[in-house]
Amino acid sequence: MSSGDSVQILLVEDNPGDVRLTQEAFRHGRLANDLVVCGDGDAAMKLLRARQAKNERQPGLVLLDLNLPGRGGLDVLAEIKADAALRLIPVVILTSSDAERDVLQSYERNANAYVTKPIDIDEFLAAIRSLGDFWLDVVQLPRS
Amino acid sequence: MVTGFMGLLQKKYGNTLGDEADEYIGFAVDGARRMQGLIDDLLTYSRVGSRDRNLETVNLGDVARSVGQNLHLLTEETGATIEQADLPTVTADRLQMGQLYQNLIGNAMKFHGEKPPRVELGAERGNGEWRLFVRDYGIGIAPEHRENVFVIFRRLHSREEYPGSGIGLAVCKRIVERHQGRIWVDSTVGGGCTFWFTLPDRTRSGGDE
């Protein structure tokens, strides 16, 4: 998948503080990726649908918060994974919740991974960077 | 305390740390403030469940009027009007009835859109129960969200648009259910909301004010 040109990461997150921390993680990481941010699930689906309609390149990775205003992250996840054209995009749940129910429901809806945001800042930065490295670099994904 | 020390840091060293540090402090202060709000709201929520039931004869008209007085700053600020019809006297926990009206009227005034908020309170007598309502003419709620607005932490709007912890209506539901009642909302987007709740009508002989 790493084809030289920069891959976009879509972050669906409503908390401006968490958005900023994630931006910092990527800024200081070695991946020079564009981070696109949507503040809620509707905005995220609108973006994905618009790109689909215009046949534009989709994000290489979606980082999805669960606790979003309006429809929740689980709904967004289910919609992405129910759509043949979108379901190949890796979706990683990135949330402060470590509740077993959230973990289970996310995997039941075919989340590619579930990550609880580490509280410690060094661990947080490391987790975000390794997510980027893993999904955009290490794994082999189907060419879209 | 976090906000206090962050404030001190900003005040004493704000100019020397640079713009980015100021931004970080801003995020920290905002986060600490929100966490404080969350803890306060969670305490309220947990108290509804843990407090001993303290049932007494409560005139809901008086309760709603005093909530209106508590909210007078908000009322003046937004130009809100609260129209209160006759409300019954019920057997209930007085503090919890105050909390219930406070949250429902507070919401009615908060989600008002362009026009100044207009809130109507009233009651209908049903079969062995009172059906009470708090109606507004604000932004309304889409049909798909009518049930999950009562789920704790569910918010329909971004923090920038309408700040809040998403606990208020969960508190309302808990209070009503502890009084053997039900709560629901009738609403359309742009058409305002009517929150309904029921309370047992134990006083067969009337009980209006």
mmCIF file of C-alpha atoms in Angstrom:
data_model
loop_
_atom_site.group_PDB
_atom_site.id
_atom_site.type_symbol
_atom_site.label_atom_id
_atom_site.label_comp_id
_atom_site.label_asym_id
_atom_site.label_seq_id
_atom_site.Cartn_x
_atom_site.Cartn_y
_atom_site.Cartn_z
ATOM 1 C CA MET A 1 0.000 0.000 0.000
ATOM 2 C CA SER A 2 2.872 2.386 0.675
ATOM 3 C CA SER A 3 3.283 3.753 -2.756
ATOM 4 C CA GLY A 4 5.425 6.768 -2.023
ATOM 5 C CA ASP A 5 2.757 9.441 -2.216
ATOM 6 C CA SER A 6 1.241 10.486 1.049
ATOM 7 C CA VAL A 7 -1.721 8.605 2.373
ATOM 8 C CA GLN A 8 -4.511 10.364 4.170
ATOM 9 C CA ILE A 9 -5.714 9.411 7.607
ATOM 10 C CA LEU A 10 -9.264 10.312 8.551
ATOM 11 C CA LEU A 11 -9.686 11.104 12.228
ATOM 12 C CA VAL A 12 -13.290 11.138 13.470
ATOM 13 C CA GLU A 13 -13.093 12.831 16.846
ATOM 14 C CA ASP A 14 -15.121 15.595 18.484
ATOM 15 C CA ASN A 15 -12.813 16.557 21.320
ATOM 16 C CA PRO A 16 -10.488 19.352 20.113
ATOM 17 C CA GLY A 17 -7.875 18.379 22.701
ATOM 18 C CA ASP A 18 -7.693 14.805 21.412
ATOM 19 C CA VAL A 19 -7.560 16.068 17.840
ATOM 20 C CA ARG A 20 -4.610 18.246 18.718
ATOM 21 C CA LEU A 21 -2.760 15.424 20.498
ATOM 22 C CA THR A 22 -3.216 13.142 17.499
ATOM 23 C CA GLN A 23 -1.979 15.873 15.180
ATOM 24 C CA GLU A 24 1.095 16.284 17.362
ATOM 25 C CA ALA A 25 1.765 12.550 17.276
ATOM 26 C CA PHE A 26 1.783 12.495 13.493
ATOM 27 C CA ARG A 27 3.694 15.746 13.198
ATOM 28 C CA HIS A 28 6.587 14.353 15.171
ATOM 29 C CA GLY A 29 6.340 10.892 13.702
ATOM 30 C CA ARG A 30 8.160 9.960 10.526
ATOM 31 C CA LEU A 31 4.976 9.579 8.528
ATOM 32 C CA ALA A 32 4.228 12.751 6.664
ATOM 33 C CA ASN A 33 0.563 11.998 6.321
ATOM 34 C CA ASP A 34 -2.314 14.342 5.868
ATOM 35 C CA LEU A 35 -4.653 14.099 8.745
ATOM 36 C CA VAL A 36 -8.236 14.960 7.861
ATOM 37 C CA VAL A 37 -10.491 15.602 10.835
ATOM 38 C CA CYS A 38 -14.265 15.214 11.074
ATOM 39 C CA GLY A 39 -15.967 16.271 14.306
ATOM 40 C CA ASP A 40 -18.861 13.816 14.060
ATOM 41 C CA GLY A 41 -20.093 10.717 12.299
ATOM 42 C CA ASP A 42 -22.309 12.528 9.806
ATOM 43 C CA ALA A 43 -19.416 14.660 8.594
ATOM 44 C CA ALA A 44 -17.217 11.571 8.232
ATOM 45 C CA MET A 45 -19.799 9.652 6.199
ATOM 46 C CA LYS A 46 -20.412 12.709 4.044
ATOM 47 C CA LEU A 47 -16.714 12.930 3.259
ATOM 48 C CA LEU A 48 -16.429 9.233 2.401
ATOM 49 C CA ARG A 49 -19.591 9.328 0.275
ATOM 50 C CA ALA A 50 -18.480 12.438 -1.586
ATOM 51 C CA ARG A 51 -15.161 10.823 -2.490
ATOM 52 C CA GLN A 52 -16.922 7.672 -3.519
ATOM 53 C CA ALA A 53 -19.238 9.644 -5.807
ATOM 54 C CA LYS A 54 -16.341 11.521 -7.388
ATOM 55 C CA ASN A 55 -14.204 8.403 -7.523
ATOM 56 C CA GLU A 56 -11.489 10.100 -5.470
ATOM 57 C CA ARG A 57 -8.920 8.330 -3.375
ATOM 58 C CA GLN A 58 -10.270 7.301 0.012
ATOM 59 C CA PRO A 59 -8.305 7.626 3.268
ATOM 60 C CA GLY A 60 -5.842 4.817 3.904
ATOM 61 C CA LEU A 61 -6.923 4.584 7.518
ATOM 62 C CA VAL A 62 -9.868 5.735 9.609
ATOM 63 C CA LEU A 63 -9.334 6.457 13.295
ATOM 64 C CA LEU A 64 -12.795 6.439 14.821
ATOM 65 C CA ASP A 65 -13.886 7.628 18.260
ATOM 66 C CA LEU A 66 -16.906 5.856 19.750
ATOM 67 C CA ASN A 67 -18.448 8.633 21.783
ATOM 68 C CA LEU A 68 -19.424 11.118 19.090
ATOM 69 C CA PRO A 69 -22.219 13.664 19.080
ATOM 70 C CA GLY A 70 -25.284 12.566 17.125
ATOM 71 C CA ARG A 71 -24.912 9.077 15.797
ATOM 72 C CA GLY A 72 -22.236 7.172 17.623
ATOM 73 C CA GLY A 73 -19.019 5.648 16.342
ATOM 74 C CA LEU A 74 -20.506 2.147 16.276
ATOM 75 C CA ASP A 75 -23.139 3.308 13.771
ATOM 76 C CA VAL A 76 -20.498 4.878 11.575
ATOM 77 C CA LEU A 77 -18.428 1.711 11.754
ATOM 78 C CA ALA A 78 -21.416 -0.457 10.825
ATOM 79 C CA GLU A 79 -22.235 1.774 7.863
ATOM 80 C CA ILE A 80 -18.686 1.692 6.526
ATOM 81 C CA LYS A 81 -18.414 -2.070 6.908
ATOM 82 C CA ALA A 82 -21.811 -2.690 5.315
ATOM 83 C CA ASP A 83 -20.778 -0.883 2.150
ATOM 84 C CA ALA A 84 -18.882 -2.933 -0.400
ATOM 85 C CA ALA A 85 -17.086 0.148 -1.672
ATOM 86 C CA LEU A 86 -15.931 1.344 1.761
ATOM 87 C CA ARG A 87 -15.414 -1.789 3.798
ATOM 88 C CA LEU A 88 -11.827 -2.325 2.677
ATOM 89 C CA ILE A 89 -10.703 0.873 4.404
ATOM 90 C CA PRO A 90 -9.124 -0.155 7.710
ATOM 91 C CA VAL A 91 -11.088 1.324 10.606
ATOM 92 C CA VAL A 92 -9.363 1.511 13.960
ATOM 93 C CA ILE A 93 -11.503 2.396 16.968
ATOM 94 C CA LEU A 94 -9.622 4.946 19.051
ATOM 95 C CA THR A 95 -11.432 5.667 22.274
ATOM 96 C CA SER A 96 -11.002 6.353 25.957
ATOM 97 C CA SER A 97 -13.354 3.474 26.751
ATOM 98 C CA ASP A 98 -11.912 0.125 27.807
ATOM 99 C CA ALA A 99 -15.362 -1.351 28.470
ATOM 100 C CA GLU A 100 -15.605 -4.958 27.340
ATOM 101 C CA ARG A 101 -18.959 -4.229 25.723
ATOM 102 C CA ASP A 102 -17.502 -1.518 23.503
ATOM 103 C CA VAL A 103 -14.610 -3.762 22.485
ATOM 104 C CA LEU A 104 -16.927 -6.626 21.646
ATOM 105 C CA GLN A 105 -19.473 -4.520 19.776
ATOM 106 C CA SER A 106 -16.718 -2.918 17.738
ATOM 107 C CA TYR A 107 -15.243 -6.230 16.618
ATOM 108 C CA GLU A 108 -18.727 -7.578 15.957
ATOM 109 C CA ARG A 109 -19.143 -4.700 13.522
ATOM 110 C CA ASN A 110 -15.847 -5.652 11.876
ATOM 111 C CA ALA A 111 -13.533 -3.034 13.306
ATOM 112 C CA ASN A 112 -10.005 -3.748 12.118
ATOM 113 C CA ALA A 113 -8.604 -2.952 15.540
ATOM 114 C CA TYR A 114 -9.623 -1.477 18.858
ATOM 115 C CA VAL A 115 -7.269 0.799 20.729
ATOM 116 C CA THR A 116 -7.848 2.418 24.120
ATOM 117 C CA LYS A 117 -6.155 5.807 24.197
ATOM 118 C CA PRO A 118 -3.301 5.652 26.677
ATOM 119 C CA ILE A 119 -3.518 8.353 29.351
ATOM 120 C CA ASP A 120 0.246 8.808 29.548
ATOM 121 C CA ILE A 121 1.383 11.220 26.866
ATOM 122 C CA ASP A 122 4.474 9.256 25.798
ATOM 123 C CA GLU A 123 2.418 6.104 25.505
ATOM 124 C CA PHE A 124 -0.253 8.003 23.611
ATOM 125 C CA LEU A 125 2.207 9.410 21.087
ATOM 126 C CA ALA A 126 3.846 5.989 20.687
ATOM 127 C CA ALA A 127 0.484 4.270 20.184
ATOM 128 C CA ILE A 128 -0.662 6.723 17.521
ATOM 129 C CA ARG A 129 2.625 6.506 15.653
ATOM 130 C CA SER A 130 2.690 2.742 15.741
ATOM 131 C CA LEU A 131 -0.876 2.672 14.448
ATOM 132 C CA GLY A 132 0.160 4.793 11.508
ATOM 133 C CA ASP A 133 3.274 2.716 10.870
ATOM 134 C CA PHE A 134 1.410 -0.539 11.072
ATOM 135 C CA TRP A 135 -1.608 0.263 8.934
ATOM 136 C CA LEU A 136 0.108 2.384 6.322
ATOM 137 C CA ASP A 137 3.426 0.626 6.116
ATOM 138 C CA VAL A 138 3.623 -2.835 7.561
ATOM 139 C CA VAL A 139 0.412 -4.470 6.441
ATOM 140 C CA GLN A 140 -0.447 -5.457 2.915
ATOM 141 C CA LEU A 141 -3.907 -4.260 1.920
ATOM 142 C CA PRO A 142 -5.791 -4.857 -1.318
ATOM 143 C CA ARG A 143 -5.103 -2.242 -3.973
ATOM 144 C CA SER A 144 -8.190 -0.190 -4.518
ATOM 145 C CA MET B 1 -7.032 23.051 41.105
ATOM 146 C CA VAL B 2 -5.695 22.090 37.710
ATOM 147 C CA THR B 3 -7.311 25.181 36.216
ATOM 148 C CA GLY B 4 -5.881 27.276 39.057
ATOM 149 C CA PHE B 5 -2.290 26.238 38.471
ATOM 150 C CA MET B 6 -2.703 26.364 34.723
ATOM 151 C CA GLY B 7 -4.003 29.904 35.151
ATOM 152 C CA LEU B 8 -0.975 30.797 37.259
ATOM 153 C CA LEU B 9 1.352 29.242 34.705
ATOM 154 C CA GLN B 10 -0.259 31.272 31.963
ATOM 155 C CA LYS B 11 -0.217 34.472 33.993
ATOM 156 C CA LYS B 12 3.358 34.277 35.196
ATOM 157 C CA TYR B 13 5.074 32.591 32.272
ATOM 158 C CA GLY B 14 2.578 32.988 29.447
ATOM 159 C CA ASN B 15 4.666 35.474 27.484
ATOM 160 C CA THR B 16 7.887 33.517 27.772
ATOM 161 C CA LEU B 17 6.632 30.099 26.747
ATOM 162 C CA GLY B 18 5.445 30.899 23.247
ATOM 163 C CA ASP B 19 2.175 30.602 21.366
ATOM 164 C CA GLU B 20 2.144 26.833 21.239
ATOM 165 C CA ALA B 21 2.509 26.564 25.006
ATOM 166 C CA ASP B 22 -0.368 29.014 25.431
ATOM 167 C CA GLU B 23 -2.467 26.792 23.227
ATOM 168 C CA TYR B 24 -1.559 23.721 25.279
ATOM 169 C CA ILE B 25 -2.520 25.567 28.457
ATOM 170 C CA GLY B 26 -5.824 26.493 26.819
ATOM 171 C CA PHE B 27 -6.550 22.837 26.052
ATOM 172 C CA ALA B 28 -5.589 21.830 29.581
ATOM 173 C CA VAL B 29 -7.797 24.484 31.201
ATOM 174 C CA ASP B 30 -10.692 23.593 28.948
ATOM 175 C CA GLY B 31 -10.226 19.877 29.633
ATOM 176 C CA ALA B 32 -10.036 20.372 33.395
ATOM 177 C CA ARG B 33 -13.160 22.520 33.331
ATOM 178 C CA ARG B 34 -15.047 19.930 31.356
ATOM 179 C CA MET B 35 -13.887 17.176 33.662
ATOM 180 C CA GLN B 36 -15.132 19.166 36.647
ATOM 181 C CA GLY B 37 -18.530 19.541 34.964
ATOM 182 C CA LEU B 38 -18.595 15.840 34.189
ATOM 183 C CA ILE B 39 -17.825 14.889 37.778
ATOM 184 C CA ASP B 40 -20.515 17.233 39.117
ATOM 185 C CA ASP B 41 -23.087 15.803 36.726
ATOM 186 C CA LEU B 42 -22.090 12.214 37.469
ATOM 187 C CA LEU B 43 -22.432 12.902 41.194
ATOM 188 C CA THR B 44 -25.937 14.210 40.590
ATOM 189 C CA TYR B 45 -26.746 11.125 38.543
ATOM 190 C CA SER B 46 -25.404 8.770 41.152
ATOM 191 C CA ARG B 47 -27.229 10.578 43.986
ATOM 192 C CA VAL B 48 -30.570 10.067 42.258
ATOM 193 C CA GLY B 49 -29.984 6.341 42.546
ATOM 194 C CA SER B 50 -28.487 6.178 46.003
ATOM 195 C CA ARG B 51 -30.446 8.715 48.031
ATOM 196 C CA ASP B 52 -33.115 7.363 50.337
ATOM 197 C CA ARG B 53 -36.558 7.936 48.960
ATOM 198 C CA ASN B 54 -37.961 10.958 50.628
ATOM 199 C CA LEU B 55 -41.555 11.111 49.499
ATOM 200 C CA GLU B 56 -43.718 14.019 50.510
ATOM 201 C CA THR B 57 -46.594 16.061 49.181
ATOM 202 C CA VAL B 58 -45.120 18.329 46.564
ATOM 203 C CA ASN B 59 -46.808 21.128 44.683
ATOM 204 C CA LEU B 60 -45.176 20.948 41.256
ATOM 205 C CA GLY B 61 -46.343 24.489 40.483
ATOM 206 C CA ASP B 62 -44.185 25.812 43.325
ATOM 207 C CA VAL B 63 -41.297 23.596 42.285
ATOM 208 C CA ALA B 64 -41.396 24.821 38.680
ATOM 209 C CA ARG B 65 -41.712 28.472 39.747
ATOM 210 C CA SER B 66 -38.655 28.262 41.952
ATOM 211 C CA VAL B 67 -36.714 26.585 39.124
ATOM 212 C CA GLY B 68 -37.753 29.491 36.916
ATOM 213 C CA GLN B 69 -36.383 31.881 39.528
ATOM 214 C CA ASN B 70 -33.103 29.939 39.694
ATOM 215 C CA LEU B 71 -32.791 30.304 35.965
ATOM 216 C CA HIS B 72 -33.554 34.028 35.915
ATOM 217 C CA LEU B 73 -30.056 34.993 34.749
ATOM 218 C CA LEU B 74 -30.372 32.696 31.763
ATOM 219 C CA THR B 75 -33.913 33.923 31.184
ATOM 220 C CA GLU B 76 -32.802 37.547 31.070
ATOM 221 C CA GLU B 77 -29.781 36.780 28.952
ATOM 222 C CA THR B 78 -31.757 34.904 26.296
ATOM 223 C CA GLY B 79 -35.040 36.823 26.532
ATOM 224 C CA ALA B 80 -36.808 33.583 27.361
ATOM 225 C CA THR B 81 -40.412 33.308 28.447
ATOM 226 C CA ILE B 82 -41.761 30.510 30.617
ATOM 227 C CA GLU B 83 -45.520 30.005 30.520
ATOM 228 C CA GLN B 84 -46.706 27.853 33.337
ATOM 229 C CA ALA B 85 -50.198 26.362 33.417
ATOM 230 C CA ASP B 86 -51.638 24.799 36.573
ATOM 231 C CA LEU B 87 -49.501 21.924 37.785
ATOM 232 C CA PRO B 88 -50.723 19.265 40.193
ATOM 233 C CA THR B 89 -49.704 18.336 43.690
ATOM 234 C CA VAL B 90 -48.117 14.905 43.778
ATOM 235 C CA THR B 91 -46.367 12.553 46.170
ATOM 236 C CA ALA B 92 -42.709 12.776 45.250
ATOM 237 C CA ASP B 93 -39.184 13.628 46.287
ATOM 238 C CA ARG B 94 -39.161 17.423 46.285
ATOM 239 C CA LEU B 95 -35.460 17.853 45.482
ATOM 240 C CA GLN B 96 -35.678 15.400 42.627
ATOM 241 C CA MET B 97 -38.727 17.146 41.177
ATOM 242 C CA GLY B 98 -36.704 20.368 41.266
ATOM 243 C CA GLN B 99 -33.806 18.660 39.523
ATOM 244 C CA LEU B 100 -36.173 17.224 36.903
ATOM 245 C CA TYR B 101 -37.737 20.592 36.063
ATOM 246 C CA GLN B 102 -34.367 22.291 36.225
ATOM 247 C CA ASN B 103 -32.940 19.933 33.597
ATOM 248 C CA LEU B 104 -35.982 19.972 31.323
ATOM 249 C CA ILE B 105 -36.495 23.742 31.448
ATOM 250 C CA GLY B 106 -32.728 24.267 31.172
ATOM 251 C CA ASN B 107 -32.659 22.139 28.015
ATOM 252 C CA ALA B 108 -35.711 23.896 26.592
ATOM 253 C CA MET B 109 -33.902 27.204 27.011
ATOM 254 C CA LYS B 110 -30.561 25.909 25.783
ATOM 255 C CA PHE B 111 -31.591 24.381 22.450
ATOM 256 C CA HIS B 112 -33.501 27.377 21.192
ATOM 257 C CA GLY B 113 -32.025 28.196 17.807
ATOM 258 C CA GLU B 114 -32.507 31.742 16.444
ATOM 259 C CA LYS B 115 -35.517 32.943 18.383
ATOM 260 C CA PRO B 116 -35.555 33.618 22.127
ATOM 261 C CA PRO B 117 -36.629 30.476 23.960
ATOM 262 C CA ARG B 118 -40.294 29.995 24.762
ATOM 263 C CA VAL B 119 -41.128 27.289 27.279
ATOM 264 C CA GLU B 120 -44.548 25.980 28.245
ATOM 265 C CA LEU B 121 -45.271 23.816 31.255
ATOM 266 C CA GLY B 122 -48.482 21.948 31.771
ATOM 267 C CA ALA B 123 -50.213 18.808 32.915
ATOM 268 C CA GLU B 124 -52.975 16.464 31.837
ATOM 269 C CA ARG B 125 -54.787 14.050 34.034
ATOM 270 C CA GLY B 126 -54.678 10.469 32.773
ATOM 271 C CA ASN B 127 -55.811 7.118 34.057
ATOM 272 C CA GLY B 128 -54.373 7.010 37.575
ATOM 273 C CA GLU B 129 -51.478 9.189 36.555
ATOM 274 C CA TRP B 130 -50.491 12.733 35.752
ATOM 275 C CA ARG B 131 -48.953 13.426 32.367
ATOM 276 C CA LEU B 132 -46.737 16.455 32.652
ATOM 277 C CA PHE B 133 -45.022 18.248 29.824
ATOM 278 C CA VAL B 134 -42.280 20.760 29.159
ATOM 279 C CA ARG B 135 -42.616 22.163 25.658
ATOM 280 C CA ASP B 136 -40.256 24.342 23.679
ATOM 281 C CA TYR B 137 -40.143 25.775 20.171
ATOM 282 C CA GLY B 138 -36.433 25.245 19.639
ATOM 283 C CA ILE B 139 -34.305 23.215 17.256
ATOM 284 C CA GLY B 140 -36.034 19.894 17.930
ATOM 285 C CA ILE B 141 -34.723 16.337 17.760
ATOM 286 C CA ALA B 142 -34.611 14.035 14.734
ATOM 287 C CA PRO B 143 -36.847 10.938 15.051
ATOM 288 C CA GLU B 144 -33.881 8.539 15.122
ATOM 289 C CA HIS B 145 -32.490 10.233 18.227
ATOM 290 C CA ARG B 146 -35.698 10.469 20.265
ATOM 291 C CA GLU B 147 -34.856 7.467 22.383
ATOM 292 C CA ASN B 148 -31.138 7.707 22.778
ATOM 293 C CA VAL B 149 -31.271 11.289 24.109
ATOM 294 C CA PHE B 150 -32.060 9.643 27.452
ATOM 295 C CA VAL B 151 -28.957 7.457 27.335
ATOM 296 C CA ILE B 152 -26.147 8.717 29.536
ATOM 297 C CA PHE B 153 -23.328 10.570 27.689
ATOM 298 C CA ARG B 154 -25.302 10.777 24.434
ATOM 299 C CA ARG B 155 -25.014 14.215 22.914
ATOM 300 C CA LEU B 156 -26.464 15.248 19.581
ATOM 301 C CA HIS B 157 -24.326 18.310 18.984
ATOM 302 C CA SER B 158 -20.698 19.273 19.104
ATOM 303 C CA ARG B 159 -19.315 20.861 22.253
ATOM 304 C CA GLU B 160 -18.831 24.097 20.369
ATOM 305 C CA GLU B 161 -22.499 24.318 19.380
ATOM 306 C CA TYR B 162 -24.072 23.163 22.642
ATOM 307 C CA PRO B 163 -21.692 22.298 25.464
ATOM 308 C CA GLY B 164 -22.728 19.670 27.989
ATOM 309 C CA SER B 165 -21.839 16.315 29.440
ATOM 310 C CA GLY B 166 -24.801 14.350 28.074
ATOM 311 C CA ILE B 167 -26.031 13.423 31.527
ATOM 312 C CA GLY B 168 -29.003 15.748 32.101
ATOM 313 C CA LEU B 169 -31.718 13.684 30.447
ATOM 314 C CA ALA B 170 -30.328 10.448 31.893
ATOM 315 C CA VAL B 171 -30.827 12.076 35.300
ATOM 316 C CA CYS B 172 -34.413 12.966 34.324
ATOM 317 C CA LYS B 173 -35.125 9.395 33.264
ATOM 318 C CA ARG B 174 -33.705 8.040 36.469
ATOM 319 C CA ILE B 175 -35.778 10.421 38.595
ATOM 320 C CA VAL B 176 -39.008 9.677 36.739
ATOM 321 C CA GLU B 177 -38.466 5.930 36.861
ATOM 322 C CA ARG B 178 -37.759 6.053 40.577
ATOM 323 C CA HIS B 179 -41.209 7.615 40.857
ATOM 324 C CA GLN B 180 -42.787 4.771 38.838
ATOM 325 C CA GLY B 181 -43.227 7.032 35.841
ATOM 326 C CA ARG B 182 -42.223 7.099 32.185
ATOM 327 C CA ILE B 183 -40.494 9.808 30.178
ATOM 328 C CA TRP B 184 -40.426 10.370 26.427
ATOM 329 C CA VAL B 185 -40.166 13.133 23.877
ATOM 330 C CA ASP B 186 -42.302 14.211 20.934
ATOM 331 C CA SER B 187 -40.322 16.236 18.484
ATOM 332 C CA THR B 188 -39.443 17.105 14.934
ATOM 333 C CA VAL B 189 -36.341 18.852 13.622
ATOM 334 C CA GLY B 190 -37.006 22.582 13.760
ATOM 335 C CA GLY B 191 -40.402 22.025 15.340
ATOM 336 C CA GLY B 192 -39.381 22.098 18.968
ATOM 337 C CA CYS B 193 -39.703 19.392 21.592
ATOM 338 C CA THR B 194 -42.302 18.307 24.061
ATOM 339 C CA PHE B 195 -40.874 16.261 26.889
ATOM 340 C CA TRP B 196 -43.562 14.240 28.638
ATOM 341 C CA PHE B 197 -43.306 12.420 31.921
ATOM 342 C CA THR B 198 -45.840 10.647 34.071
ATOM 343 C CA LEU B 199 -46.208 10.482 37.826
ATOM 344 C CA PRO B 200 -48.680 8.348 39.760
ATOM 345 C CA ASP B 201 -51.841 10.205 40.709
ATOM 346 C CA ARG B 202 -52.327 9.085 44.286
ATOM 347 C CA THR B 203 -54.695 11.818 45.342
ATOM 348 C CA ARG B 204 -57.969 10.692 43.831
ATOM 349 C CA SER B 205 -59.694 13.852 45.022
ATOM 350 C CA GLY B 206 -58.016 16.299 42.682
ATOM 351 C CA GLY B 207 -54.970 17.918 44.119
ATOM 352 C CA ASP B 208 -54.645 20.885 41.813
ATOM 353 C CA GLU B 209 -53.261 24.048 43.252
#
